[in-house]
Amino acid sequence: MAEADRTVVVIEDDPNIADLLDMYLRDAGFRVLQADCGLRGLDLVEQQRPALVVLDIGLPDIDGFEVCRRVRARSSVPVLFLTARDGEIDRILGLELGADDYVTKPFSPREIVARVKAILRRGQPDARDDHNVVHVGETYVVDINRREARHGGEAVALATREFDLLAHFARNQGIALSRQQLLDGVWGADWFGDDRTVDVHVRQLRKKLGDDLPLATVWGVGYRLG
Ligand code: CA
């Protein structure tokens, strides 16, 4: 594995938390680079091209939302947010920042390591999958190995988790899936989130992919694609 593939940039101004994450992530085999403010973090992301960024929201210069926005302007590196308040979760999910996951403080360092590993695993294409290009409706194509969604031939930019959700729907076309099934299938059984997470991501998919997407709400159950 190349060095960049196991490099994690931790942007967190609380040295206790940063050192704790550093220790646990190193134990898990990652190379960890710390930044104690947003701008320094952006520099590290730019120079080191890490596999993942762990990002605190409350930072001394620019906040984590702004850091994420600037990272996203030039990179699709997965971002795991650290949040301290419920209000921040709504912003993470609602602002199309392209965050891949979040963990609320206080958290266990083991949970962070598990999340980091899960996010990086999701990014690995499964070369054995023969059914990797799925046509949805008349105009949509989901290319699972390339991690690309196309609408009328045009690629549509999706956050990591949005693509994962779309791919899961595509693999199960025509089947009504409950929110719990979607959480288990996309976020994993160890995810602590709730149904709202699914709803927010479905909303994002509809918004980004347009009204032609045959993604139906199945009342009392969940959602069905196709
Ligand atoms: Ca902070």
Short mmCIF file of C-alpha atoms and ligand atoms in Angstrom, two decimals:
data_model
loop_
_atom_site.label_atom_id
_atom_site.label_comp_id
_atom_site.label_asym_id
_atom_site.label_seq_id
_atom_site.Cartn_x
_atom_site.Cartn_y
_atom_site.Cartn_z
CA MET A 1 0.00 0.00 0.00
CA ALA A 2 1.41 3.39 -0.96
CA GLU A 3 2.18 5.78 1.87
CA ALA A 4 -0.59 8.19 0.87
CA ASP A 5 -3.09 5.33 1.05
CA ARG A 6 -2.60 5.02 4.77
CA THR A 7 -2.05 8.67 5.61
CA VAL A 8 -4.70 10.35 7.74
CA VAL A 9 -4.70 14.08 8.39
CA VAL A 10 -6.24 14.99 11.76
CA ILE A 11 -7.38 18.62 11.97
CA GLU A 12 -8.19 19.25 15.62
CA ASP A 13 -7.10 22.07 17.92
CA ASP A 14 -7.56 20.19 21.18
CA PRO A 15 -4.14 18.57 21.67
CA ASN A 16 -5.51 15.88 23.98
CA ILE A 17 -8.00 14.67 21.43
CA ALA A 18 -5.52 14.98 18.58
CA ASP A 19 -2.86 12.97 20.42
CA LEU A 20 -5.36 10.30 21.40
CA LEU A 21 -6.51 9.89 17.80
CA ASP A 22 -2.91 9.95 16.66
CA MET A 23 -2.02 7.11 19.02
CA TYR A 24 -4.94 4.87 18.10
CA LEU A 25 -4.69 5.46 14.37
CA ARG A 26 -0.95 4.74 14.41
CA ASP A 27 -1.63 1.55 16.32
CA ALA A 28 -4.00 0.59 13.53
CA GLY A 29 -1.22 1.07 10.98
CA PHE A 30 -1.97 4.56 9.72
CA ARG A 31 0.46 7.40 9.22
CA VAL A 32 -0.98 10.39 11.05
CA LEU A 33 -0.33 14.07 10.40
CA GLN A 34 -1.78 16.62 12.80
CA ALA A 35 -2.91 20.17 12.17
CA ASP A 36 -4.11 22.41 14.98
CA CYS A 37 -5.94 24.88 12.76
CA GLY A 38 -7.90 24.86 9.53
CA LEU A 39 -5.40 26.56 7.24
CA ARG A 40 -2.53 24.34 8.31
CA GLY A 41 -4.83 21.38 7.75
CA LEU A 42 -5.62 22.53 4.22
CA ASP A 43 -1.89 22.79 3.51
CA LEU A 44 -1.33 19.23 4.71
CA VAL A 45 -4.20 17.89 2.63
CA GLU A 46 -2.82 19.68 -0.40
CA GLN A 47 0.76 18.53 0.08
CA GLN A 48 0.27 15.02 1.42
CA ARG A 49 -2.83 13.86 -0.46
CA PRO A 50 -4.01 11.73 2.46
CA ALA A 51 -6.41 8.79 2.22
CA LEU A 52 -8.77 10.45 4.71
CA VAL A 53 -9.25 13.61 6.77
CA VAL A 54 -10.56 13.68 10.35
CA LEU A 55 -11.95 17.17 10.82
CA ASP A 56 -13.06 19.01 13.96
CA ILE A 57 -15.65 21.74 13.49
CA GLY A 58 -14.62 24.24 16.16
CA LEU A 59 -11.17 25.46 15.06
CA PRO A 60 -9.31 28.67 15.92
CA ASP A 61 -9.13 30.16 12.42
CA ILE A 62 -11.64 28.89 9.86
CA ASP A 63 -14.22 26.37 11.05
CA GLY A 64 -14.49 22.77 9.90
CA PHE A 65 -17.36 23.55 7.54
CA GLU A 66 -15.20 26.02 5.66
CA VAL A 67 -12.24 23.62 5.67
CA CYS A 68 -14.46 20.92 4.16
CA ARG A 69 -15.77 23.30 1.52
CA ARG A 70 -12.23 24.23 0.49
CA VAL A 71 -11.06 20.60 0.49
CA ARG A 72 -14.03 19.64 -1.67
CA ALA A 73 -13.23 22.36 -4.18
CA ARG A 74 -10.21 20.35 -5.26
CA SER A 75 -10.41 16.84 -3.85
CA SER A 76 -12.79 13.99 -3.15
CA VAL A 77 -10.79 12.69 -0.17
CA PRO A 78 -13.16 11.22 2.45
CA VAL A 79 -13.87 13.55 5.39
CA LEU A 80 -14.87 12.29 8.82
CA PHE A 81 -16.29 15.11 10.95
CA LEU A 82 -15.94 15.38 14.70
CA THR A 83 -18.94 17.22 16.11
CA ALA A 84 -19.82 18.48 19.55
CA ARG A 85 -23.43 19.52 19.07
CA ASP A 86 -26.62 18.23 17.47
CA GLY A 87 -27.02 21.44 15.50
CA GLU A 88 -23.75 20.71 13.77
CA ILE A 89 -24.99 17.31 12.60
CA ASP A 90 -27.89 18.98 10.81
CA ARG A 91 -25.47 21.30 9.08
CA ILE A 92 -23.16 18.48 8.07
CA LEU A 93 -26.02 16.50 6.57
CA GLY A 94 -27.85 19.44 5.10
CA LEU A 95 -25.23 21.62 3.52
CA GLU A 96 -23.99 19.26 0.83
CA LEU A 97 -20.50 19.56 2.19
CA GLY A 98 -19.62 16.14 0.96
CA ALA A 99 -18.81 14.83 4.42
CA ASP A 100 -18.51 11.08 4.44
CA ASP A 101 -19.32 10.46 8.06
CA TYR A 102 -19.38 12.11 11.44
CA VAL A 103 -18.76 11.13 15.04
CA THR A 104 -20.11 13.05 18.01
CA LYS A 105 -17.96 14.02 20.97
CA PRO A 106 -17.30 12.47 23.35
CA PHE A 107 -16.32 9.46 21.28
CA SER A 108 -14.19 6.41 21.85
CA PRO A 109 -10.97 6.39 19.82
CA ARG A 110 -11.78 2.81 18.81
CA GLU A 111 -14.98 4.05 17.20
CA ILE A 112 -12.98 6.54 15.14
CA VAL A 113 -10.56 3.85 14.00
CA ALA A 114 -13.49 1.60 13.03
CA ARG A 115 -15.10 4.44 11.05
CA VAL A 116 -11.87 5.32 9.29
CA LYS A 117 -11.38 1.70 8.25
CA ALA A 118 -14.99 1.38 7.11
CA ILE A 119 -14.80 4.53 4.99
CA LEU A 120 -11.57 3.42 3.35
CA ARG A 121 -12.96 -0.06 2.70
CA ARG A 122 -15.96 1.41 0.94
CA GLY A 123 -13.64 3.24 -1.40
CA GLN A 124 -12.10 -0.01 -2.66
CA PRO A 125 -13.72 -1.10 -5.91
CA ASP A 126 -14.74 -4.74 -6.00
CA ALA A 127 -13.10 -6.05 -9.16
CA ARG A 128 -14.87 -9.39 -8.89
CA ASP A 129 -18.27 -7.80 -9.36
CA ASP A 130 -19.52 -8.62 -12.83
CA HIS A 131 -22.68 -6.58 -12.50
CA ASN A 132 -20.88 -3.35 -12.01
CA VAL A 133 -22.70 -1.20 -14.55
CA VAL A 134 -26.38 -0.81 -13.75
CA HIS A 135 -28.86 1.02 -15.93
CA VAL A 136 -31.60 2.82 -14.06
CA GLY A 137 -34.61 4.14 -15.94
CA GLU A 138 -33.93 5.45 -19.43
CA THR A 139 -31.21 7.93 -18.69
CA TYR A 140 -29.20 6.86 -15.64
CA VAL A 141 -26.13 4.65 -15.39
CA VAL A 142 -24.48 3.63 -12.13
CA ASP A 143 -20.96 2.35 -12.72
CA ILE A 144 -20.13 0.75 -9.41
CA ASN A 145 -16.46 -0.06 -10.01
CA ARG A 146 -15.70 3.36 -11.41
CA ARG A 147 -17.84 4.89 -8.66
CA GLU A 148 -19.53 7.05 -11.22
CA ALA A 149 -23.15 8.05 -11.68
CA ARG A 150 -24.18 9.36 -15.07
CA HIS A 151 -27.36 11.07 -16.15
CA GLY A 152 -27.89 11.38 -19.90
CA GLY A 153 -24.19 10.65 -20.40
CA GLU A 154 -23.04 13.37 -17.98
CA ALA A 155 -21.22 12.42 -14.78
CA VAL A 156 -22.96 13.62 -11.61
CA ALA A 157 -20.75 14.51 -8.63
CA LEU A 158 -21.87 12.65 -5.53
CA ALA A 159 -20.38 12.48 -2.03
CA THR A 160 -18.97 9.08 -1.08
CA ARG A 161 -21.95 8.04 1.00
CA GLU A 162 -24.44 9.31 -1.55
CA PHE A 163 -22.80 7.12 -4.16
CA ASP A 164 -22.79 4.15 -1.80
CA LEU A 165 -26.50 4.58 -1.24
CA LEU A 166 -27.19 4.88 -4.96
CA ALA A 167 -25.08 1.79 -5.66
CA HIS A 168 -27.00 -0.13 -3.00
CA PHE A 169 -30.30 0.87 -4.57
CA ALA A 170 -28.97 -0.05 -8.01
CA ARG A 171 -27.95 -3.52 -6.84
CA ASN A 172 -31.45 -4.01 -5.45
CA GLN A 173 -33.47 -2.43 -8.21
CA GLY A 174 -37.21 -2.99 -8.00
CA ILE A 175 -37.06 -4.02 -4.34
CA ALA A 176 -38.58 -1.86 -1.59
CA LEU A 177 -35.92 -1.36 1.07
CA SER A 178 -36.63 -0.26 4.64
CA ARG A 179 -34.60 2.52 6.18
CA GLN A 180 -33.07 -0.05 8.52
CA GLN A 181 -32.05 -2.26 5.60
CA LEU A 182 -30.48 0.77 3.95
CA LEU A 183 -28.64 1.74 7.12
CA ASP A 184 -27.32 -1.81 7.53
CA GLY A 185 -26.40 -2.18 3.87
CA VAL A 186 -24.78 1.20 3.33
CA TRP A 187 -23.71 2.52 6.71
CA GLY A 188 -23.02 -0.87 8.29
CA ALA A 189 -24.50 -2.62 11.29
CA ASP A 190 -22.26 -0.69 13.68
CA TRP A 191 -23.62 2.69 12.58
CA PHE A 192 -25.24 4.66 15.37
CA GLY A 193 -27.27 7.03 13.21
CA ASP A 194 -31.02 7.08 12.73
CA ASP A 195 -33.58 7.02 9.92
CA ARG A 196 -33.13 10.71 9.30
CA THR A 197 -29.69 9.99 7.90
CA VAL A 198 -31.27 7.88 5.14
CA ASP A 199 -33.90 10.50 4.38
CA VAL A 200 -31.34 13.27 4.08
CA HIS A 201 -29.19 11.25 1.69
CA VAL A 202 -32.19 10.24 -0.41
CA ARG A 203 -33.12 13.91 -0.67
CA GLN A 204 -29.60 14.69 -1.85
CA LEU A 205 -29.71 11.95 -4.47
CA ARG A 206 -33.02 13.23 -5.82
CA LYS A 207 -31.73 16.76 -5.90
CA LYS A 208 -28.46 15.95 -7.62
CA LEU A 209 -29.78 13.33 -10.05
CA GLY A 210 -32.99 15.11 -10.98
CA ASP A 211 -36.69 14.37 -11.17
CA ASP A 212 -36.36 11.57 -13.71
CA LEU A 213 -34.68 9.33 -11.17
CA PRO A 214 -37.21 6.55 -10.47
CA LEU A 215 -36.59 6.58 -6.71
CA ALA A 216 -39.95 6.14 -5.03
CA THR A 217 -40.96 6.61 -1.42
CA VAL A 218 -42.76 3.47 -0.27
CA TRP A 219 -45.00 4.61 2.52
CA GLY A 220 -44.60 2.72 5.75
CA VAL A 221 -41.53 0.92 4.41
CA GLY A 222 -38.80 3.06 2.94
CA TYR A 223 -37.62 3.54 -0.63
CA ARG A 224 -37.48 1.69 -3.91
CA LEU A 225 -35.41 2.39 -7.00
CA GLY A 226 -36.94 1.41 -10.34
CA CA B 1 -12.09 22.26 18.59
#
